[in-house]
Short mmCIF file of C-alpha atoms in Angstrom, two decimals:
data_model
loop_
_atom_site.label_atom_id
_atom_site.label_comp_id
_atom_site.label_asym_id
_atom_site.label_seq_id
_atom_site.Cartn_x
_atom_site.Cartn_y
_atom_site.Cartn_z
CA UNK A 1 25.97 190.11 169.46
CA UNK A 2 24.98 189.10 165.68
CA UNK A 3 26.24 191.70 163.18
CA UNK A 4 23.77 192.10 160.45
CA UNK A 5 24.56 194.92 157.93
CA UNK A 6 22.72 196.72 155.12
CA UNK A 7 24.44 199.09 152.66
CA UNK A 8 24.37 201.78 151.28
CA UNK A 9 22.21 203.36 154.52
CA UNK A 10 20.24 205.44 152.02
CA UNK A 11 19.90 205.61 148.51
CA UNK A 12 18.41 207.94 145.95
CA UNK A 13 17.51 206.64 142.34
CA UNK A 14 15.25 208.00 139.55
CA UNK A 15 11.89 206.58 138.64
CA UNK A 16 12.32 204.27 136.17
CA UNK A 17 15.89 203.18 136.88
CA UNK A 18 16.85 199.59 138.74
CA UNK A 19 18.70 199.12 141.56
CA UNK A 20 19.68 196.99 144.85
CA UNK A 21 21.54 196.60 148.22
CA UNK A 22 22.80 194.42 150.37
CA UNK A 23 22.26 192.76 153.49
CA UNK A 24 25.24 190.92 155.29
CA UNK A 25 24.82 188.70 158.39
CA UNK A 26 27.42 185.68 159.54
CA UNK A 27 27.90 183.13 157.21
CA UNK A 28 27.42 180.63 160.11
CA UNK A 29 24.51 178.67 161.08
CA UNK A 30 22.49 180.18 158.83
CA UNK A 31 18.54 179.58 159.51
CA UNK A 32 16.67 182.04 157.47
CA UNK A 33 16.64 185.58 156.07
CA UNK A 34 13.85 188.23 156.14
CA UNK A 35 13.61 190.95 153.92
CA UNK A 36 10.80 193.74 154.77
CA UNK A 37 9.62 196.97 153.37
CA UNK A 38 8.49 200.19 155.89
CA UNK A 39 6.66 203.39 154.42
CA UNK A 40 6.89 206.33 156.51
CA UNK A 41 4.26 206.22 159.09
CA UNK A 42 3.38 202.98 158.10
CA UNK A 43 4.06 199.44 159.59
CA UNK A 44 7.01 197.43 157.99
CA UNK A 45 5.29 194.72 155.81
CA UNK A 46 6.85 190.86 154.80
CA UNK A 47 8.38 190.80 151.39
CA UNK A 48 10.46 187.30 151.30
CA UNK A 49 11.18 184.69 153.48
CA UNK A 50 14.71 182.79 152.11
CA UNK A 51 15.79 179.98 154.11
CA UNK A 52 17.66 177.97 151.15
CA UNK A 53 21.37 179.24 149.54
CA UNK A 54 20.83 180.03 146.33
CA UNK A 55 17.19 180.98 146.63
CA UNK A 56 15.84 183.80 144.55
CA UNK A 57 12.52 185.47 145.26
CA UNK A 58 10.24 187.35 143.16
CA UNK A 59 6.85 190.27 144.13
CA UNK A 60 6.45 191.96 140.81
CA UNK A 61 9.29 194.08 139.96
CA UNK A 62 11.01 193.50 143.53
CA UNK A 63 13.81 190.38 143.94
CA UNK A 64 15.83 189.31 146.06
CA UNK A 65 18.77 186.27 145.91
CA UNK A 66 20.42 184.46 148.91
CA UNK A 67 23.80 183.25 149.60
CA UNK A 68 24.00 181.79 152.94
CA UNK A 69 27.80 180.34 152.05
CA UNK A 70 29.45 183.70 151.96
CA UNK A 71 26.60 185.55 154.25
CA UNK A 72 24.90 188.06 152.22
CA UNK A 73 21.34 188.84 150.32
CA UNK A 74 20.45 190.88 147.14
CA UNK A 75 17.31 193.07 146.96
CA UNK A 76 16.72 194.15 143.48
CA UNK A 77 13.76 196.69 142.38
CA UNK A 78 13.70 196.92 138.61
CA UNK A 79 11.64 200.21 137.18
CA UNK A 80 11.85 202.01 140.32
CA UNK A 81 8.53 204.05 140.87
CA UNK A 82 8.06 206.66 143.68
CA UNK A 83 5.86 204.27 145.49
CA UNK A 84 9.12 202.08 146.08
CA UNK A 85 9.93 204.82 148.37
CA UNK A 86 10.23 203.40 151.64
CA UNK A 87 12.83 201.51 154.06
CA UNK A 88 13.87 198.31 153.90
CA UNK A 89 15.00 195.84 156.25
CA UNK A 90 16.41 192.52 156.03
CA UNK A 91 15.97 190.34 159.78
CA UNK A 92 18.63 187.36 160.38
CA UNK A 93 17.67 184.65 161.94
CA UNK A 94 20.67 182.39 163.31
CA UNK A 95 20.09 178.42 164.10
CA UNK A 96 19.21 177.27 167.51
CA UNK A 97 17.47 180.87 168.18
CA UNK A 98 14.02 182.44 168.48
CA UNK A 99 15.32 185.97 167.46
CA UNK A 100 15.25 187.46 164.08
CA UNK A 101 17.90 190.39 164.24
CA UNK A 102 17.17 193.61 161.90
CA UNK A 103 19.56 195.56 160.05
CA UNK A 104 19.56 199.26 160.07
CA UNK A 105 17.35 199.75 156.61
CA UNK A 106 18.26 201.11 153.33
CA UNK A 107 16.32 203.97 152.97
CA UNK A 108 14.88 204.25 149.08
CA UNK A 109 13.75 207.54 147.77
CA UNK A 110 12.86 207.45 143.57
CA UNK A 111 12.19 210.86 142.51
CA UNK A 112 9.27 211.38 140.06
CA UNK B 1 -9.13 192.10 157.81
CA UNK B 2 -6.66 190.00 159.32
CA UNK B 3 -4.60 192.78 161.54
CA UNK B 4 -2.50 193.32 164.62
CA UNK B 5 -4.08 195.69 166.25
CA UNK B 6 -1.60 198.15 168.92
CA UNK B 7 -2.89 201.32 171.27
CA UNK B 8 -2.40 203.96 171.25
CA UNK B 9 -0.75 205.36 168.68
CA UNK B 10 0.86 208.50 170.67
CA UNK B 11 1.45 208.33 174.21
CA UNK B 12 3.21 211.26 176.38
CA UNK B 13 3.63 210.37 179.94
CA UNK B 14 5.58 211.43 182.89
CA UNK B 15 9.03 209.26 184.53
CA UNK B 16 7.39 206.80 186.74
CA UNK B 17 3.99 206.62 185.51
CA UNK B 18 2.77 202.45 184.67
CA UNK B 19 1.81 202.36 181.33
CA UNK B 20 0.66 199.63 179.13
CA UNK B 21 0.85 199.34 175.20
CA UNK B 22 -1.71 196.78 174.17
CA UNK B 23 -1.77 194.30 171.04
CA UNK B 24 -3.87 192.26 170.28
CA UNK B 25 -4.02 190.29 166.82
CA UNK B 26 -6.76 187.97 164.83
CA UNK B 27 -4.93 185.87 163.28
CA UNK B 28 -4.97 183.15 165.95
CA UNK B 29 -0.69 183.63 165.78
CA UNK B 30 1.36 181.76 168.04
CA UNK B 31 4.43 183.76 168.04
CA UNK B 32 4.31 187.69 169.22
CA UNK B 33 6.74 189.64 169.63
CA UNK B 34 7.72 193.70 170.89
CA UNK B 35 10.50 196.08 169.10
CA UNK B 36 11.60 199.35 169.86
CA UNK B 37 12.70 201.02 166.84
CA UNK B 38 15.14 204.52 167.91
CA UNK B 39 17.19 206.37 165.27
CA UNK B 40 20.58 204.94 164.21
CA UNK B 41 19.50 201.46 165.46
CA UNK B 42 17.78 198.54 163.75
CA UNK B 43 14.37 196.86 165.09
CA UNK B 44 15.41 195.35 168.46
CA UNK B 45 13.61 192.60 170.33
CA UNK B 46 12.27 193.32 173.76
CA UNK B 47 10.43 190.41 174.26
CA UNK B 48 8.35 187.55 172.24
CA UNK B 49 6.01 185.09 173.07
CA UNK B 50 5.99 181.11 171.46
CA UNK B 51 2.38 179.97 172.83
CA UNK B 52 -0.03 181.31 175.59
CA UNK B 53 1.89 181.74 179.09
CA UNK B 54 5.24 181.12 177.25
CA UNK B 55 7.73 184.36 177.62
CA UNK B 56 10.95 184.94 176.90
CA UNK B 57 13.45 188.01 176.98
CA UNK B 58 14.84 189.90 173.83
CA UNK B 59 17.59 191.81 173.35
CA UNK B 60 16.36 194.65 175.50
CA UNK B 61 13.92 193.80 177.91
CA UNK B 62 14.97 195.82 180.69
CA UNK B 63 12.66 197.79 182.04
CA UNK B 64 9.28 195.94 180.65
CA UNK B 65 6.76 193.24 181.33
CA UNK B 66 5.14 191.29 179.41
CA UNK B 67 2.01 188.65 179.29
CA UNK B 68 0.36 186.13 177.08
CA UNK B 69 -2.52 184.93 178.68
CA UNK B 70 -4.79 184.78 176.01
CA UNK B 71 -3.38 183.64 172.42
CA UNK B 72 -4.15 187.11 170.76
CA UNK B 73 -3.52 189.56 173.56
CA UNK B 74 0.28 190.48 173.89
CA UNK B 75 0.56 193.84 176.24
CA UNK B 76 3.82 195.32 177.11
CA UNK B 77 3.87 196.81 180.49
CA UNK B 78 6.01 199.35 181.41
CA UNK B 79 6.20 199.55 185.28
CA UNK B 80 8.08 202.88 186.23
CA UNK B 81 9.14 204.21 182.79
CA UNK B 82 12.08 206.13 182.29
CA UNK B 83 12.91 208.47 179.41
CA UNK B 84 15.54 206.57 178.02
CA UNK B 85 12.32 204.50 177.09
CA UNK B 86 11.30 207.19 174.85
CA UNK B 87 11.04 205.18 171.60
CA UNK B 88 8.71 203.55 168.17
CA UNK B 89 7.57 200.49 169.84
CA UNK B 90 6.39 197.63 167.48
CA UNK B 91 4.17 194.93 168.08
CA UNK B 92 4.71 191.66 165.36
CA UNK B 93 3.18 188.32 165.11
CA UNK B 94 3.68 185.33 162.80
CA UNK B 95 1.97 182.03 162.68
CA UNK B 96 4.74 180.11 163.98
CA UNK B 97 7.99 180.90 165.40
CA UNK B 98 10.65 181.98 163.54
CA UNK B 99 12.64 178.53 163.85
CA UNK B 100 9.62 176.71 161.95
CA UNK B 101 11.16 178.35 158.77
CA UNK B 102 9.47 179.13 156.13
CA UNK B 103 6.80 181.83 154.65
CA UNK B 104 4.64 181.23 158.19
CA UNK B 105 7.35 183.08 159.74
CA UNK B 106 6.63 185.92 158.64
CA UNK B 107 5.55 188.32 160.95
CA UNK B 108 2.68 190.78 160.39
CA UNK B 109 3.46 194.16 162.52
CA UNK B 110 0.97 196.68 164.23
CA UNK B 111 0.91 200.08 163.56
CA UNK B 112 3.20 200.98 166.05
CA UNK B 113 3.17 203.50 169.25
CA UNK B 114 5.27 206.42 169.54
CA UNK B 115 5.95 206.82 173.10
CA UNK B 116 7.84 209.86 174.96
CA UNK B 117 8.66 209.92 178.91
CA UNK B 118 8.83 213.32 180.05
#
């Protein structure tokens, strides 16, 4: 069973200050990473597709950077605002399979 | 509005009782896909769907049935449901399959169905 971690499990920031966390998922066989963000009672939406080491991503003020070698991804919000609030999940996707495996979520609350 | 449409939203049923959660997205999408999402756990694949009439199981696909005989109809079929399948089941598609690689991949989810088996 593929291991794919996110830490920390929750997180709570200040509007207006920057932060990110980490997903972690084997550093073999890579095929691509997913990273997705999930508002309470809402459906999880597509952020970034990375499917290259080194690849960095940009959506506004959200970022995220790859490193397939050593098995881990970045997800950076800069400026937090409380409409960042929401979970997010990274999905690994290992060569040779059909099945994108999700992390637990970082849960992001900015306070106003 | 290019959606992925999922019903119903709530469901409370009884142990035993066939149910079926339908989706059904216009995107013309050849990959679908089902998650149950319960707390502690990530997403996890019950079952997905490459083309019309092409299954496959997930992670946890005991338990359910699936179809794809049409290319935007994807309903999950739960024949004698048990309360341990009490769960926040997603429906997903994506243009292609995940191995295509790529932005394509990414799949679009439906609003999801919160089900509880009495």
């Amino acid at each position: 069973i593929l291991n794919v971690e996110q830490s920390p499990q929750s997180l709570h920031v200040q509007e207006g200050d920057s932060t990110n966390f980490t997903c972690s998922f084997p550093s073999s066989n890579f095929y691509a990473l997913h990273w997705y963000r999930w508002e309470t009672a809402k459906s999880p939406e597509a952020l970034f597709v990375m499917t290259l080491n080194g690849d960095e991503k940009k959506k506004g003020r959200i970022s995220a950077t790859l490193n397939t070698k050593e098995g881990y991804s970045y997800l950076y919000i800069k400026g937090s605002q409380p409409e960042d609030s929401a979970t997010y999940l990274c999905a690994f996707l290992q060569g040779g399979s059909e099945k994108l495996v999700f992390g637990k979520g970082t849960k992001l609350t900015v306070n106003p | 509005e290019a959606q992925v449409t999922q019903n119903p939203r709530y469901l409370i049923t009884v142990t035993g009782k066939k149910l079926t959660v339908t989706c059904s997205q216009n995107m013309n999408h050849e990959y679908m896909s089902w998650y149950r999402q319960d707390p502690g756990l990530g997403l996890r694949q019950i079952y997905y769907s490459m083309n019309v009439e092409v299954t496959d199981k997930g992670d946890v696909p005991e338990g359910y049935k699936v179809s794809r005989k049409e290319k935007r109809n994807f309903p999950l079929i739960l024949e004698s449901p048990s309360p341990n399948q009490t769960s926040l089941y997603f429906c997903a598609s994506s243009l292609s399959s995940p191995r295509t690689g790529g932005a394509r991949e990414k799949l679009f989810f439906g609003s999801g169905t919160q089900l509880s088996v009495l």
